[in-house]
CSV table of C-alpha atoms in Angstrom, one decimal:
chain,number,residue,atom,x,y,z
A,1047,PRO,CA,115.9,103.0,79.7
A,1048,HIS,CA,115.9,105.6,82.4
A,1049,ARG,CA,113.7,107.2,85.1
A,1050,LEU,CA,113.1,110.8,86.0
A,1051,LEU,CA,112.5,110.8,89.7
A,1052,GLY,CA,109.6,113.1,90.7
A,1053,THR,CA,109.6,114.6,87.3
A,1054,THR,CA,107.2,114.3,84.3
A,1055,GLU,CA,108.3,114.4,80.7
A,1056,LEU,CA,106.2,115.4,77.7
A,1057,ILE,CA,107.4,114.4,74.2
A,1058,ALA,CA,106.1,116.4,71.2
A,1059,VAL,CA,107.0,114.6,68.0
A,1060,LEU,CA,107.9,117.0,65.1
A,1061,ALA,CA,109.2,114.5,62.5
A,1062,GLY,CA,109.5,110.8,62.2
A,1063,GLU,CA,107.8,108.2,64.4
A,1064,ALA,CA,108.6,107.4,68.0
A,1065,ALA,CA,108.2,104.2,70.1
A,1066,VAL,CA,107.8,105.5,73.6
A,1067,ARG,CA,108.0,103.1,76.6
A,1068,CYS,CA,106.1,103.9,79.8
A,1069,ASP,CA,106.6,101.1,82.4
A,1070,ASN,CA,104.9,98.1,80.9
A,1071,GLU,CA,103.3,99.9,77.9
A,1072,THR,CA,104.8,101.1,74.7
A,1073,VAL,CA,102.9,103.6,72.5
A,1074,ILE,CA,103.6,104.6,68.9
A,1075,ALA,CA,103.7,108.4,68.4
A,1076,PRO,CA,103.4,109.7,64.9
A,1077,PRO,CA,104.4,113.2,63.7
A,1078,GLY,CA,102.2,115.9,65.3
A,1079,SER,CA,101.5,113.8,68.4
A,1080,VAL,CA,102.3,114.4,72.1
A,1081,VAL,CA,103.0,111.9,74.8
A,1082,LEU,CA,103.0,112.7,78.5
A,1083,LEU,CA,105.0,110.4,80.8
A,1084,PRO,CA,104.2,110.5,84.6
A,1085,ALA,CA,107.0,110.8,87.1
A,1086,ASP,CA,109.2,107.9,88.1
A,1087,VAL,CA,108.2,105.6,85.2
A,1088,LEU,CA,110.7,103.3,83.4
A,1089,GLN,CA,110.9,105.0,80.0
A,1090,SER,CA,112.7,105.0,76.7
A,1091,ILE,CA,112.3,106.7,73.3
A,1092,ALA,CA,113.3,105.1,70.0
A,1093,ALA,CA,113.0,106.1,66.4
A,1094,ARG,CA,110.8,103.8,64.2
A,1095,GLY,CA,111.2,103.4,60.4
A,1096,ASN,CA,113.7,105.0,58.1
A,1097,ASP,CA,113.1,108.7,59.0
A,1098,ASP,CA,115.0,110.7,61.6
A,1099,LEU,CA,113.0,111.2,64.8
A,1100,VAL,CA,112.8,114.9,65.9
A,1101,TYR,CA,111.0,115.8,69.1
A,1102,LEU,CA,110.7,118.4,71.8
A,1103,THR,CA,110.6,117.6,75.5
A,1104,VAL,CA,109.0,119.5,78.3
A,1105,ILE,CA,110.2,118.4,81.8
A,1106,GLN,CA,108.5,119.5,85.0
A,1107,PRO,CA,110.0,120.1,87.5
A,1108,PRO,CA,113.1,121.1,85.6
A,1109,TYR,CA,115.7,118.5,84.7
A,1110,THR,CA,118.8,117.9,86.9
A,1111,ALA,CA,121.3,115.1,86.7
A,1112,ALA,CA,120.4,114.0,90.2
A,1113,ILE,CA,116.9,112.9,89.2
A,1114,ASP,CA,118.1,111.0,86.1
A,1115,ILE,CA,118.4,107.3,87.0
A,1116,ARG,CA,120.1,105.1,84.4
A,1117,GLU,CA,122.1,101.9,83.9
A,1118,GLY,CA,124.2,101.0,86.9
A,1119,ASP,CA,121.8,102.5,89.5
A,1120,PRO,CA,119.8,99.7,91.3
A,1121,ALA,CA,116.9,102.1,91.4
A,1122,LEU,CA,116.5,101.8,87.6
A,1123,TYR,CA,114.7,98.4,88.0
A,1124,THR,CA,113.8,98.2,91.7
A,1125,ILE,CA,111.2,101.0,91.6
A,1126,VAL,CA,107.8,99.3,90.9
A,1127,SER,CA,105.1,101.3,89.1
A,1128,ASP,CA,102.5,100.7,86.5
A,1129,HIS,CA,101.6,104.1,85.2
A,1130,VAL,CA,100.2,104.6,81.7
A,1131,PRO,CA,101.1,107.4,79.2
A,1132,VAL,CA,98.8,110.0,77.9
A,1133,LEU,CA,98.9,110.0,74.1
A,1134,VAL,CA,97.3,112.6,71.8
A,1135,THR,CA,98.0,111.3,68.3
A,1136,SER,CA,97.0,114.4,66.3
A,1137,PRO,CA,95.9,118.0,66.8
A,1138,GLY,CA,92.4,117.0,65.7
A,1139,GLU,CA,91.9,115.3,69.0
A,1140,GLY,CA,92.0,118.4,71.1
A,1141,ILE,CA,89.7,121.4,71.9
A,1142,ILE,CA,89.5,123.7,68.9
A,1143,TRP,CA,89.4,127.5,69.2
A,1144,ASP,CA,88.8,129.3,65.9
A,1145,TYR,CA,89.3,133.1,66.3
A,1146,ASP,CA,88.1,134.0,62.8
A,1147,THR,CA,91.4,135.8,62.1
A,1148,GLY,CA,93.0,133.1,60.0
A,1149,THR,CA,94.1,131.3,63.1
A,1150,ARG,CA,93.0,128.1,64.7
A,1151,ILE,CA,94.4,126.9,68.0
A,1152,THR,CA,93.9,123.4,69.3
A,1153,THR,CA,94.4,122.6,73.0
A,1154,LEU,CA,96.2,119.2,73.2
A,1155,LEU,CA,96.7,118.8,77.0
A,1156,ASN,CA,95.3,121.1,79.7
A,1157,PRO,CA,94.9,120.0,83.3
A,1158,VAL,CA,92.2,122.6,83.9
A,1159,LEU,CA,90.1,122.3,80.8
A,1160,MET,CA,90.7,118.5,80.5
A,1161,PRO,CA,90.1,117.1,84.0
A,1162,GLU,CA,90.1,113.5,82.6
A,1163,PRO,CA,92.6,112.0,82.7
A,1164,GLU,CA,94.2,113.7,85.7
A,1165,LEU,CA,97.3,115.3,84.2
A,1166,PRO,CA,100.2,115.6,86.6
A,1167,VAL,CA,101.5,118.9,85.3
A,1168,SER,CA,100.7,122.6,85.8
A,1169,TYR,CA,101.1,123.8,82.2
A,1170,SER,CA,99.1,123.4,79.0
A,1171,ILE,CA,100.2,122.8,75.5
A,1172,ALA,CA,98.4,123.8,72.3
A,1173,TYR,CA,99.0,123.6,68.5
A,1174,ALA,CA,98.3,126.7,66.4
A,1175,GLU,CA,97.9,127.1,62.6
A,1176,LEU,CA,98.1,130.6,61.1
A,1177,LEU,CA,97.1,131.1,57.5
A,1178,PRO,CA,99.0,133.7,55.4
A,1179,GLY,CA,97.8,137.0,56.9
A,1180,GLY,CA,96.5,135.2,60.0
A,1181,TYR,CA,97.1,136.7,63.4
A,1182,ILE,CA,96.3,136.5,67.1
A,1183,ALA,CA,95.0,139.9,68.2
A,1184,GLU,CA,96.8,141.9,70.9
A,1185,ASN,CA,96.3,140.1,74.3
A,1186,GLN,CA,97.9,139.3,77.6
A,1187,LEU,CA,97.8,136.2,79.8
A,1188,ILE,CA,97.3,137.3,83.4
A,1189,GLY,CA,99.7,135.4,85.7
A,1190,SER,CA,101.0,133.0,83.1
A,1191,SER,CA,104.0,132.8,80.9
A,1192,GLU,CA,104.0,131.6,77.3
A,1193,LEU,CA,106.6,129.9,75.2
A,1194,ILE,CA,106.0,129.4,71.5
A,1195,TYR,CA,108.0,127.0,69.3
A,1196,VAL,CA,107.6,127.5,65.6
A,1197,VAL,CA,107.3,124.2,63.7
A,1198,THR,CA,106.8,125.6,60.2
A,1199,GLY,CA,106.9,129.0,58.6
A,1200,GLU,CA,107.6,132.1,60.6
A,1201,ILE,CA,105.9,134.0,63.3
A,1202,GLY,CA,106.1,137.7,64.2
A,1203,ILE,CA,105.6,139.0,67.8
A,1204,SER,CA,105.1,142.6,68.7
A,1205,THR,CA,104.5,144.5,71.9
A,1206,PRO,CA,102.9,147.9,72.5
A,1207,ARG,CA,106.4,149.3,73.3
A,1208,GLY,CA,107.4,148.8,69.7
A,1209,ILE,CA,109.5,145.6,70.3
A,1210,VAL,CA,109.1,143.3,67.3
A,1211,ILE,CA,110.8,139.9,66.9
A,1212,THR,CA,110.6,137.3,64.2
A,1213,VAL,CA,110.7,133.6,65.2
A,1214,PRO,CA,111.6,131.3,62.3
A,1215,ALA,CA,110.9,127.5,62.2
A,1216,GLY,CA,113.0,125.7,64.7
A,1217,SER,CA,113.2,128.6,67.1
A,1218,ALA,CA,111.3,129.6,70.2
A,1219,GLY,CA,110.1,132.8,71.7
A,1220,TYR,CA,109.3,133.4,75.4
A,1221,ILE,CA,106.6,135.9,76.7
A,1222,PRO,CA,106.6,136.7,80.4
A,1223,PRO,CA,103.4,136.8,82.4
A,1224,ASP,CA,101.1,139.8,81.8
A,1225,GLN,CA,103.0,140.9,78.7
A,1226,VAL,CA,100.7,142.5,76.1
A,1227,LYS,CA,101.6,141.0,72.7
A,1228,ARG,CA,100.4,140.2,69.2
A,1229,TYR,CA,101.3,137.3,66.9
A,1230,TRP,CA,101.0,137.1,63.1
A,1231,ASN,CA,102.1,134.9,60.2
A,1232,THR,CA,104.9,136.8,58.5
A,1233,GLY,CA,105.1,134.6,55.4
A,1234,SER,CA,103.1,133.5,52.4
A,1235,THR,CA,102.5,129.9,53.6
A,1236,VAL,CA,100.8,128.4,56.6
A,1237,SER,CA,102.8,128.8,59.8
A,1238,THR,CA,102.4,126.4,62.7
A,1239,MET,CA,103.6,126.5,66.3
A,1240,LEU,CA,103.3,124.8,69.7
A,1241,THR,CA,102.5,127.0,72.6
A,1242,ILE,CA,103.2,126.1,76.3
A,1243,VAL,CA,101.4,128.2,78.9
A,1244,ASP,CA,102.3,127.9,82.6
A,1245,PRO,CA,100.2,127.9,84.7
A,1246,ALA,CA,97.7,126.3,82.3
A,1247,TRP,CA,95.7,128.5,80.0
A,1248,THR,CA,92.1,129.3,80.6
A,1249,PRO,CA,89.8,131.7,78.7
A,1250,ALA,CA,89.4,133.7,82.0
A,1251,MET,CA,93.1,134.6,82.2
A,1252,THR,CA,93.1,136.0,78.6
A,1253,VAL,CA,92.6,139.8,78.3
A,1254,MET,CA,92.1,141.0,74.7
A,1255,SER,CA,93.2,144.5,73.8
A,1256,GLY,CA,90.4,147.0,74.6
A,1257,SER,CA,88.5,144.6,76.9
């Protein structure tokens, strides 16, 4: 058990099953789910079953040792709160965007597009599936950065300046604000990725090439 003072933590389960404690509640998070823990909660994460648990975490504001309260610090148990976690158990629960290019993106958590519940973060997270030959047309996000984490397959990213990078499963790519870029599935099987946009993504901030 530990607390992150003034800091939220999002857990994205990639493999295995997690038991995630948030104050007085414990939720079970299967593969493909995300759990958002509010700041200051008494929290812990444990693997369930016989499979290894693999997960990503997004911490905002950024993690420092000073905000991490653990055993031996009286504040671990003296802070009283009763927050509840936000759990999205599968990508099918989000807002689906089908671009008719062999790509489907599902918004999992977004404080702008999903005002209920009130999400205590500034970023959004989405799950994308790209069929073989699937792509996301050239675009830019005005004022927002984007980080992609490839879960399965392989994703190519290109820019108008001729920069091309390949992001395999288990790796991440970062795109700064306002950068024009294009994504595509480089392989012969379905590729999947998580995308984190900060500040949170909205359709209005997206400028497609030629628009």
